[in-house]
DNA sequence: CTGAAAGCGCTAACAA
DNA sequence: TTGTTAGCGCTTTCAG
């Protein structure tokens, strides 16, 4: 069906190698023949077969993105960032949603690894050793996770927590609750530690309420425990949790922010749509996706060279204070 | 790095052809040798190179999914359905978000077409002729769009509208507003027509308010026009629009559902989280994704045969009436 | 039931 | 600057 390099060669009256060169290393061929080849290729609507090319160059021109749950609005943003950068480099992106399942994650990674040049693992759930093993065979960039010295793009969670605490302290809060995410979550751990540090530095009391699933239901479940802590403000693992919390608080007739201030993390679109609008720490999600691909491309270029490429990017988030939130505690 | 079929052949003491057969057409080889090959393959952690296989079989083992906007929660659900079914058939999925851009859509489709066995075009924005052209070169299944006789999975929008109207009529509404989606949107068109029919059948007055972007901002923008119609109930193009509408109504101090009943379409997770919870028509999104792949697989199998495969699936949605909604008009 | 040989579409030495 | 040759990793005739 599709034209092959031979069809183009025949039509242009040259050899297949010349066609190949004319199209991928134009400077190596005579401008005249180059033009002939080009027009022949155009008229046949020829596009080189990526699989065949990959077989010989070792580059597939594809890239894999593995993430835990597309239903969490955090991740589509990352996908967009990754795709934007990948497209600019003429790479196609395999996306794999693991449904928060570690086993599925490693399986998918193995399946993808063989047909991509590199992999972006977004908030991977797998263990450190597992990830190290994967990284041994494949070029990998972690996104929102740090493991050994693996290349990674991460957010400065500690700084985000610092901002959140500063905001709450300025409003007069002195006792803050922290709703942590999944026990095995690297970012929950980071956020928790950053928060503990910030609380200590800024002289406020911190109560952890622990380990909830990273979505709406988790927040629903956490709400009552949060209330029981007697804290006047709460910071949640992410916005989805915050929104679930808001719902349960509303159900119990607890006014937000008058009786309890709520701060989320991520700044998903829904945060602005919630009523009252959710105060949150905005993470540069798309940018993180773009940078992850950027990093991957660098690594691929330096693959053979022995020099150390830059291997880690840390991105800062920003406090988003929204209308109708941020009332001092009673 | 990775083991090739030759490594396996050497280790098992057989030819590469035997390895190939033992792994892909096991019945053709002696059980004893089959076992030898299997264990050799296992110990080398061998997996056949998909690109090389594709070169000869003409099957890539990949599948493309093109959609307008991952940020709309409707689409991640479809992605999940597609991935689930694809995974079961051992296919990897390229996902391409076009950002609602028709030009980007056709470009991405062309780029993907060459390296997939088939394409699922979800709510495609491209023109009918464009799509027909694409379908001429590639096996394509449309999702939520009908064009000529192209294979498709669609929702029964007319029936959904019938249910929505029946619900509102039962509550006593006699004048309903319709907030339509993008002018070029097939599903908006379908929903509008279905609604018009339902309104006529059930004897209620319908006022269209027109053509808004299919997201939150569209709903915000539509709200004032809706109010101006004097309708006691409104049906919106989708849930995102409904939620935007809700926000603006809240801003204007208009009580929902007491002063205005709002019905969305899709049943995205956010619909249940909204306050008041949104009444909506639930569309079987994941199922649609699964069926689209199913259909694609059927088409691929029948590719050469001349017999007509089943080529269209129509899925019914269901009314989701949520707590605190559904009050008769004043 | 198994092996040898050919070749999918392409690129990369190596010559000319 | 261009063509010839070889071969990426695999499957598939075609013999045996």
XYZ file of C-alpha atoms in Angstrom, chain A residues 22-311:
290
model
C 18.761 12.690 0.534
C 16.067 12.429 3.123
C 18.006 12.037 6.326
C 21.428 13.588 5.655
C 20.658 16.037 2.834
C 24.078 17.690 2.900
C 25.666 14.511 1.675
C 23.955 14.571 -1.686
C 24.118 16.782 -4.714
C 21.453 19.497 -4.585
C 20.154 18.462 -7.980
C 19.646 14.817 -7.108
C 18.381 15.831 -3.715
C 15.633 17.804 -5.416
C 14.804 14.915 -7.724
C 14.531 12.573 -4.760
C 12.458 15.024 -2.795
C 9.932 15.496 -5.523
C 9.736 11.775 -6.192
C 9.159 11.177 -2.492
C 6.527 13.858 -2.354
C 4.653 12.620 -5.367
C 4.559 9.125 -3.916
C 3.640 10.482 -0.520
C 6.537 8.542 0.846
C 7.385 8.346 4.519
C 10.165 6.077 5.709
C 9.027 3.080 7.677
C 9.932 3.770 11.272
C 10.110 0.133 12.254
C 12.568 -0.716 9.517
C 14.672 2.277 10.318
C 14.605 1.451 13.994
C 15.765 -2.057 13.307
C 19.017 -0.748 11.986
C 19.574 2.508 13.842
C 18.462 1.153 17.165
C 16.200 4.160 17.590
C 12.484 3.601 17.505
C 11.424 7.216 17.510
C 8.993 6.341 20.248
C 8.824 7.170 23.855
C 6.831 5.643 26.684
C 4.972 7.380 29.466
C 3.826 5.313 32.390
C 1.543 6.777 35.007
C -0.629 5.532 37.843
C -4.039 6.989 37.072
C -5.240 9.163 34.242
C -8.427 9.838 36.153
C -6.459 12.032 38.508
C -6.370 15.368 36.696
C -2.769 15.838 37.707
C -1.654 13.315 35.123
C -3.377 14.518 31.972
C -1.489 17.755 32.451
C 1.756 15.864 32.557
C 0.754 13.917 29.464
C 0.156 17.159 27.629
C 3.560 18.443 28.561
C 5.253 15.239 27.533
C 3.411 15.089 24.238
C 4.141 18.677 23.392
C 7.874 18.226 23.798
C 7.909 14.800 22.201
C 6.030 16.040 19.181
C 8.560 18.810 18.708
C 11.247 16.126 18.539
C 9.113 14.049 16.210
C 8.580 11.306 18.723
C 5.357 9.404 19.271
C 4.264 8.646 22.802
C 2.945 5.409 24.228
C 0.843 6.097 27.271
C 0.221 3.421 29.855
C -2.093 3.836 32.815
C -1.282 1.299 35.523
C -4.354 1.909 37.659
C -2.156 2.372 40.716
C -1.086 -1.250 40.421
C 2.604 -1.937 41.031
C 2.563 -5.306 39.304
C 0.865 -3.815 36.272
C 3.443 -1.071 36.282
C 6.442 -3.325 36.027
C 4.706 -5.470 33.456
C 3.844 -2.505 31.289
C 7.297 -1.089 31.584
C 8.813 -4.338 30.391
C 6.420 -4.494 27.476
C 7.068 -0.917 26.472
C 10.793 -0.886 27.085
C 11.549 -2.896 23.984
C 9.841 -0.548 21.628
C 10.807 2.853 22.896
C 13.990 4.859 23.065
C 13.225 5.997 26.551
C 10.659 5.959 29.273
C 9.164 8.624 31.481
C 7.935 7.065 34.670
C 5.526 9.441 36.294
C 5.066 9.066 40.051
C 6.085 5.424 39.765
C 4.726 3.081 42.419
C 7.354 0.389 42.001
C 10.072 -0.168 44.580
C 13.471 1.466 44.323
C 15.242 -1.754 43.419
C 12.662 -2.511 40.764
C 13.148 0.920 39.237
C 16.902 0.629 39.365
C 16.642 -2.644 37.502
C 14.467 -1.081 34.830
C 16.841 1.829 34.486
C 19.706 -0.581 33.907
C 18.151 -1.759 30.642
C 16.388 1.339 29.457
C 16.902 5.055 29.438
C 14.532 6.287 32.081
C 13.515 9.594 33.563
C 11.529 9.599 36.750
C 8.938 12.265 37.262
C 7.946 13.155 40.813
C 10.131 10.509 42.383
C 13.753 10.269 43.366
C 15.606 6.951 43.425
C 19.358 6.755 43.867
C 20.966 8.773 41.136
C 18.414 8.065 38.459
C 17.622 11.005 36.204
C 14.533 12.750 37.497
C 12.314 15.773 37.394
C 10.873 16.533 40.790
C 8.951 19.225 42.523
C 10.350 21.066 45.489
C 7.755 19.764 47.886
C 9.540 21.106 50.940
C 9.320 24.598 49.555
C 5.661 24.147 48.734
C 4.978 23.085 52.271
C 6.930 26.045 53.539
C 4.676 28.340 51.542
C 1.541 26.629 52.734
C 2.566 26.862 56.362
C 3.621 30.465 55.995
C 0.211 31.249 54.563
C -1.617 29.542 57.386
C 0.622 31.005 60.058
C 0.032 34.473 58.682
C -3.669 33.877 59.117
C -3.082 32.922 62.723
C -3.231 29.147 62.608
C -1.124 27.378 65.218
C -2.277 23.812 64.928
C -2.273 22.208 61.492
C -3.338 18.747 60.401
C -1.615 16.838 57.593
C -3.519 14.250 55.606
C -0.888 12.014 54.102
C -1.225 10.032 50.898
C -0.404 6.386 50.223
C 2.166 4.942 52.605
C 4.492 3.938 49.806
C 4.239 7.248 48.004
C 7.508 9.077 47.629
C 5.841 12.425 47.213
C 3.648 11.932 50.251
C 6.770 11.173 52.215
C 8.488 14.262 50.851
C 5.554 16.467 51.541
C 5.192 15.106 55.042
C 8.840 15.709 55.835
C 8.859 19.132 54.274
C 5.786 19.998 56.241
C 7.268 18.765 59.506
C 10.313 20.892 58.890
C 8.265 23.933 57.978
C 6.055 23.512 61.005
C 9.077 23.260 63.273
C 10.730 26.269 61.682
C 7.645 28.381 61.903
C 6.634 27.227 65.336
C 3.314 25.564 64.672
C 2.023 22.280 65.906
C 1.531 19.515 63.359
C -0.769 16.513 63.603
C -0.579 13.807 61.002
C -3.635 11.893 59.990
C -2.612 9.013 58.120
C -2.292 7.411 54.817
C -5.330 7.812 52.653
C -5.864 6.913 49.003
C -4.883 9.838 46.785
C -8.363 10.715 45.619
C -11.790 12.049 46.541
C -12.757 9.049 48.640
C -9.557 9.372 50.594
C -10.535 12.898 51.534
C -14.025 11.821 52.508
C -12.521 9.207 54.744
C -9.994 11.562 56.286
C -12.364 14.371 57.217
C -13.624 13.058 60.518
C -10.148 12.276 61.752
C -9.037 15.727 60.775
C -11.851 17.301 62.735
C -10.997 15.164 65.736
C -7.468 16.548 65.831
C -8.803 19.923 66.783
C -6.597 21.573 64.175
C -7.826 24.836 62.707
C -6.262 24.155 59.336
C -5.459 21.120 57.256
C -3.111 20.422 54.386
C -3.899 17.412 52.253
C -1.761 15.158 50.096
C -3.381 16.533 46.960
C -6.335 18.504 45.652
C -8.516 15.498 45.036
C -8.200 14.555 48.676
C -8.898 18.143 49.678
C -12.054 18.202 47.597
C -13.280 14.950 49.138
C -12.549 16.406 52.526
C -14.499 19.534 51.675
C -17.473 17.403 50.716
C -17.500 15.508 53.981
C -17.015 18.677 55.990
C -19.943 20.198 54.188
C -21.969 17.098 54.984
C -21.179 17.518 58.657
C -22.055 21.173 58.518
C -18.538 22.356 59.218
C -17.900 25.656 57.516
C -14.823 26.121 55.354
C -12.800 28.205 55.827
C -14.504 29.692 58.898
C -14.180 26.634 61.070
C -11.427 24.860 59.216
C -9.014 26.063 56.558
C -8.136 23.585 53.824
C -5.073 23.652 51.615
C -4.498 21.170 48.793
C -1.586 20.472 46.490
C -1.405 20.313 42.655
C -3.771 23.041 41.538
C -5.864 20.862 39.301
C -8.602 22.693 37.426
C -11.179 21.341 39.798
C -9.555 23.221 42.672
C -10.655 26.508 41.192
C -14.115 25.146 40.490
C -14.717 23.905 44.018
C -16.877 25.992 46.275
C -15.352 27.478 48.291
C -12.445 27.609 45.854
C -9.553 25.613 47.151
C -6.306 27.173 48.273
C -3.545 25.015 46.873
C 0.083 24.755 45.900
C 0.340 24.941 42.149
C 2.774 22.503 40.623
C 4.085 23.179 37.107
C 2.739 19.928 35.739
C 3.032 20.471 32.021
C 6.427 21.949 32.440
C 7.514 18.925 34.367
C 6.362 16.747 31.487
C 8.234 18.838 28.969
C 11.370 18.827 31.037
C 11.214 15.099 31.539
C 11.292 14.606 27.780
C 14.013 17.202 27.454
C 16.103 15.332 29.953
C 15.417 12.067 28.193
C 16.567 13.514 24.898
C 19.759 14.754 26.476
C 20.423 11.363 27.957
C 19.829 9.672 24.638
C 22.278 11.972 22.915
C 24.912 11.414 25.526
C 24.188 7.721 25.657
C 27.579 6.697 24.381
C 29.613 9.624 25.624
C 31.044 9.154 29.069
C 30.448 12.718 30.214
C 27.872 13.346 32.893
C 24.775 14.995 31.523
C 22.635 17.127 33.832
C 20.502 14.597 35.494
